[in-house]
Tab-separated table of C-alpha atoms in Angstrom:
chain	number	residue	atom	x	y	z
A	103	GLN	CA	73.013	-27.200	-46.098
A	104	VAL	CA	72.982	-29.493	-49.179
A	105	GLN	CA	69.256	-30.118	-49.910
A	106	LEU	CA	66.862	-31.276	-52.531
A	107	VAL	CA	63.082	-30.530	-52.048
A	108	GLU	CA	60.497	-32.151	-54.258
A	109	SER	CA	57.012	-30.712	-54.941
A	110	GLY	CA	54.194	-31.098	-57.315
A	111	GLY	CA	52.719	-34.512	-56.182
A	112	GLY	CA	49.011	-35.126	-55.782
A	113	VAL	CA	46.042	-37.165	-56.818
A	114	VAL	CA	45.429	-37.352	-60.555
A	115	GLN	CA	43.209	-39.380	-62.777
A	116	PRO	CA	44.539	-41.959	-65.208
A	117	GLY	CA	45.404	-40.531	-68.544
A	118	ARG	CA	46.099	-37.069	-67.056
A	119	SER	CA	49.381	-35.142	-66.540
A	120	LEU	CA	51.398	-33.808	-63.700
A	121	ARG	CA	54.712	-31.984	-63.316
A	122	LEU	CA	57.099	-32.555	-60.414
A	123	SER	CA	59.806	-30.176	-59.336
A	124	CYS	CA	62.965	-30.643	-57.298
A	125	ALA	CA	64.599	-27.462	-55.917
A	126	ALA	CA	68.305	-27.734	-55.125
A	127	SER	CA	70.217	-25.726	-52.565
A	128	GLY	CA	73.474	-25.638	-50.773
A	129	PHE	CA	75.633	-26.907	-53.700
A	130	THR	CA	76.633	-26.112	-57.263
A	131	PHE	CA	73.507	-27.677	-58.983
A	132	ASN	CA	74.969	-27.347	-62.503
A	133	SER	CA	77.900	-29.636	-61.647
A	134	TYR	CA	75.706	-32.771	-60.907
A	135	ALA	CA	73.515	-35.180	-62.796
A	136	VAL	CA	70.137	-35.574	-61.174
A	137	HIS	CA	67.754	-38.634	-61.136
A	138	TRP	CA	64.244	-39.322	-60.437
A	139	VAL	CA	63.663	-42.599	-58.477
A	140	ARG	CA	60.268	-43.866	-57.375
A	141	GLN	CA	58.933	-46.203	-54.837
A	142	ALA	CA	55.401	-47.627	-55.071
A	143	PRO	CA	53.520	-48.192	-51.760
A	144	GLY	CA	55.238	-51.052	-49.769
A	145	LYS	CA	57.557	-51.770	-52.629
A	146	GLY	CA	61.252	-51.319	-53.520
A	147	LEU	CA	63.005	-48.556	-55.431
A	148	GLU	CA	62.681	-48.040	-59.090
A	149	TRP	CA	64.908	-45.764	-61.202
A	150	VAL	CA	62.884	-43.536	-63.509
A	151	ALA	CA	65.162	-41.037	-65.275
A	152	VAL	CA	68.433	-39.193	-65.231
A	153	ILE	CA	69.672	-35.911	-66.796
A	154	SER	CA	73.269	-34.849	-67.166
A	155	TYR	CA	74.663	-31.746	-65.528
A	156	ASN	CA	74.519	-29.848	-68.872
A	157	THR	CA	71.103	-31.142	-70.019
A	158	ILE	CA	72.489	-32.827	-73.026
A	159	ASP	CA	72.071	-36.348	-72.017
A	160	LYS	CA	68.815	-38.045	-70.679
A	161	LYS	CA	67.994	-41.581	-70.048
A	162	TYR	CA	64.573	-43.183	-69.037
A	163	ALA	CA	63.376	-46.453	-67.710
A	164	ASP	CA	61.382	-48.481	-70.325
A	165	SER	CA	58.233	-48.198	-68.054
A	166	VAL	CA	58.110	-44.352	-68.502
A	167	LYS	CA	59.723	-43.836	-71.905
A	168	GLY	CA	57.559	-41.761	-74.253
A	169	ARG	CA	55.406	-40.634	-71.422
A	170	PHE	CA	57.775	-38.848	-68.973
A	171	THR	CA	60.163	-36.030	-69.710
A	172	ILE	CA	63.003	-35.086	-67.431
A	173	SER	CA	64.329	-31.490	-67.740
A	174	ARG	CA	66.382	-29.092	-65.542
A	175	ASP	CA	66.774	-25.307	-65.349
A	176	ASN	CA	70.284	-24.691	-64.013
A	177	SER	CA	69.533	-20.840	-63.740
A	178	LYS	CA	66.761	-21.893	-61.164
A	179	ASN	CA	68.577	-24.791	-59.565
A	180	THR	CA	65.558	-26.842	-60.312
A	181	LEU	CA	64.941	-30.290	-61.761
A	182	TYR	CA	61.559	-31.279	-63.469
A	183	LEU	CA	59.633	-34.350	-64.276
A	184	GLN	CA	56.834	-33.977	-66.852
A	185	MET	CA	54.441	-36.956	-66.431
A	186	ASN	CA	51.964	-37.438	-69.094
A	187	SER	CA	49.363	-40.298	-69.799
A	188	LEU	CA	49.586	-41.363	-66.162
A	189	LYS	CA	48.709	-44.836	-65.201
A	190	THR	CA	47.633	-46.440	-61.875
A	191	ASP	CA	51.100	-48.173	-61.796
A	192	ASP	CA	52.712	-44.694	-61.668
A	193	THR	CA	51.343	-44.377	-58.046
A	194	ALA	CA	54.519	-43.936	-55.894
A	195	VAL	CA	56.647	-41.668	-53.927
A	196	TYR	CA	59.100	-39.839	-56.251
A	197	TYR	CA	62.451	-38.788	-55.057
A	198	CYS	CA	64.995	-36.707	-56.802
A	199	ALA	CA	68.540	-37.528	-56.134
A	200	ARG	CA	71.933	-36.168	-57.273
A	201	ALA	CA	75.039	-37.973	-58.437
A	202	PRO	CA	78.539	-36.722	-59.420
A	203	VAL	CA	77.923	-38.071	-62.960
A	204	MET	CA	75.048	-39.963	-64.562
A	205	SER	CA	76.538	-43.488	-63.670
A	206	ASP	CA	77.362	-43.240	-60.102
A	207	GLY	CA	75.983	-43.551	-56.660
A	208	MET	CA	73.288	-41.054	-55.623
A	209	ASP	CA	74.716	-39.217	-52.626
A	210	VAL	CA	71.938	-36.710	-51.843
A	211	TRP	CA	68.213	-37.433	-51.853
A	212	GLY	CA	65.086	-35.325	-51.369
A	213	GLN	CA	62.339	-36.292	-49.097
A	214	GLY	CA	59.951	-37.381	-51.875
A	215	THR	CA	56.660	-36.221	-53.105
A	216	THR	CA	53.635	-38.557	-53.505
A	217	VAL	CA	51.808	-39.110	-56.758
A	218	THR	CA	48.548	-41.080	-56.563
A	219	VAL	CA	46.940	-41.891	-59.955
A	220	SER	CA	43.305	-42.954	-59.242
A	221	SER	CA	39.936	-42.589	-60.845
B	112	GLU	CA	68.730	-55.268	-68.309
B	113	ARG	CA	70.811	-56.196	-65.284
B	114	VAL	CA	68.566	-57.908	-62.801
B	115	MET	CA	69.717	-57.530	-59.239
B	116	THR	CA	68.778	-60.032	-56.575
B	117	GLN	CA	69.344	-59.793	-52.836
B	118	SER	CA	69.472	-62.397	-49.993
B	119	PRO	CA	68.080	-63.077	-47.593
B	120	ALA	CA	64.784	-61.020	-47.992
B	121	THR	CA	64.832	-60.608	-44.169
B	122	LEU	CA	67.659	-60.989	-41.792
B	123	TYR	CA	67.217	-61.247	-38.042
B	124	VAL	CA	70.203	-60.068	-36.045
B	125	SER	CA	70.750	-59.155	-32.336
B	126	PRO	CA	72.343	-55.806	-31.528
B	127	GLY	CA	76.056	-56.091	-31.591
B	128	GLU	CA	76.130	-59.024	-33.893
B	129	ARG	CA	77.505	-59.048	-37.400
B	130	ALA	CA	75.220	-58.823	-40.445
B	131	THR	CA	76.175	-59.976	-43.834
B	132	LEU	CA	73.908	-59.037	-46.764
B	133	SER	CA	74.283	-60.493	-50.333
B	134	CYS	CA	73.571	-58.916	-53.741
B	135	ARG	CA	73.899	-60.655	-57.047
B	136	ALA	CA	73.735	-59.233	-60.603
B	137	SER	CA	72.416	-61.307	-63.515
B	138	GLN	CA	75.574	-60.133	-65.622
B	139	THR	CA	78.635	-58.367	-64.708
B	140	VAL	CA	78.370	-54.724	-63.227
B	141	SER	CA	82.088	-54.500	-62.712
B	142	SER	CA	82.486	-52.509	-59.479
B	143	ASP	CA	79.610	-49.971	-60.314
B	144	LEU	CA	77.558	-50.950	-57.286
B	145	ALA	CA	76.133	-48.959	-54.532
B	146	TRP	CA	74.312	-49.797	-51.322
B	147	TYR	CA	71.589	-47.670	-49.688
B	148	GLN	CA	69.931	-47.706	-46.377
B	149	GLN	CA	66.175	-46.815	-45.992
B	150	LYS	CA	64.267	-46.429	-42.808
B	151	PRO	CA	60.394	-46.311	-42.737
B	152	GLY	CA	59.172	-42.836	-44.010
B	153	GLN	CA	62.625	-41.660	-45.005
B	154	ALA	CA	64.512	-41.342	-48.201
B	155	PRO	CA	67.226	-43.728	-48.975
B	156	ARG	CA	70.765	-42.859	-47.838
B	157	LEU	CA	73.893	-43.740	-49.635
B	158	LEU	CA	76.246	-46.035	-47.715
B	159	ILE	CA	78.621	-47.451	-50.218
B	160	TYR	CA	79.617	-46.702	-53.873
B	161	GLY	CA	82.155	-48.292	-56.290
B	162	ALA	CA	81.344	-51.505	-54.406
B	163	SER	CA	83.625	-50.825	-51.451
B	164	THR	CA	84.010	-47.092	-50.932
B	165	ARG	CA	82.074	-45.708	-47.898
B	166	ALA	CA	80.142	-42.484	-48.609
B	167	THR	CA	80.841	-39.324	-46.616
B	168	GLY	CA	79.926	-39.714	-42.912
B	169	ILE	CA	79.131	-43.490	-43.013
B	170	PRO	CA	80.486	-45.329	-39.932
B	171	ALA	CA	83.441	-47.662	-40.341
B	172	ARG	CA	81.195	-50.564	-39.254
B	173	PHE	CA	79.713	-50.588	-42.794
B	174	SER	CA	81.900	-52.264	-45.391
B	175	GLY	CA	81.268	-53.475	-48.974
B	176	SER	CA	83.106	-55.961	-51.107
B	177	GLY	CA	82.852	-57.786	-54.417
B	178	SER	CA	82.987	-57.170	-58.066
B	179	GLY	CA	81.455	-58.612	-61.179
B	180	THR	CA	78.252	-60.303	-60.294
B	181	GLU	CA	78.687	-60.987	-56.423
B	182	PHE	CA	78.569	-58.393	-53.743
B	183	THR	CA	78.446	-58.140	-49.975
B	184	LEU	CA	77.482	-55.534	-47.451
B	185	THR	CA	78.774	-56.260	-44.028
B	186	ILE	CA	77.771	-54.420	-40.752
B	187	SER	CA	80.268	-55.405	-38.340
B	188	SER	CA	78.368	-54.687	-35.086
B	189	LEU	CA	74.715	-53.836	-35.491
B	190	GLN	CA	73.579	-50.695	-33.614
B	191	SER	CA	70.015	-50.047	-32.894
B	192	GLU	CA	69.809	-47.284	-35.685
B	193	ASP	CA	70.939	-49.916	-38.305
B	194	PHE	CA	67.738	-51.745	-38.501
B	195	ALA	CA	66.319	-50.678	-41.782
B	196	VAL	CA	65.986	-52.044	-45.383
B	197	TYR	CA	69.208	-52.184	-47.515
B	198	TYR	CA	69.094	-51.871	-51.310
B	199	CYS	CA	71.964	-52.587	-53.794
B	200	HIS	CA	72.015	-50.633	-57.054
B	201	GLN	CA	73.874	-51.066	-60.173
B	202	TYR	CA	74.913	-48.215	-62.342
B	203	TYR	CA	77.112	-50.120	-64.870
B	204	TYR	CA	74.458	-50.557	-67.478
B	205	TRP	CA	71.171	-48.848	-68.653
B	206	PRO	CA	68.631	-48.968	-67.400
B	207	LEU	CA	69.821	-48.627	-63.904
B	208	THR	CA	68.466	-51.154	-61.523
B	209	PHE	CA	67.972	-51.848	-57.849
B	210	GLY	CA	67.679	-55.027	-56.023
B	211	PRO	CA	64.510	-55.892	-54.128
B	212	GLY	CA	66.074	-55.039	-50.699
B	213	THR	CA	66.962	-56.940	-47.510
B	214	LYS	CA	65.279	-56.025	-44.370
B	215	VAL	CA	67.446	-56.215	-41.340
B	216	ASP	CA	65.213	-56.867	-38.279
B	217	ILE	CA	65.682	-57.319	-34.532
B	218	LYS	CA	66.162	-60.916	-33.393
């Protein structure tokens, strides 16, 4: 079945780095844009970043620009989020979600992976 | 940035009743508006995209309307599984933004 599975979350100290992964299955991964969306504890949804189907175009939220890098490996059907210089405000559940194109509704979501930034 | 607001913050509805949720954009987002449902401990689920098109597998009791800056999600007859938080989301302008959500709770 169509599925996205995130991994790589954990507890990390402020200023450190973490890399999240999102493994896709059940569909043609290289035909879709893919987003990262996060949700802080008890809060709403916040869009983080998106990458186009062919890796050429990437966009970021201002809150993560210069610290986070989105990438994908279409040969491995996997999306990544490299998170550097982490702050306590980055604590959240991180979801990956696919969309037909970068500017469209997100029709398939993973179950999320939890990132906790704490000293 | 397109700021999205939703009202009310919480909507109390009895099963079988109609629920009307509102979403407003600070500037036009044309029809590039989606609605998501999220239940506790679960990922969001796409309900509506293009302001009024139901996503695959979404029951007909969910409908969306509006364009520009004013949007509405209507649930015609609430079922027990519909009690959840609903988010609107604009993808017209970067950065993409979500509304703060409306919680639909049992009356």
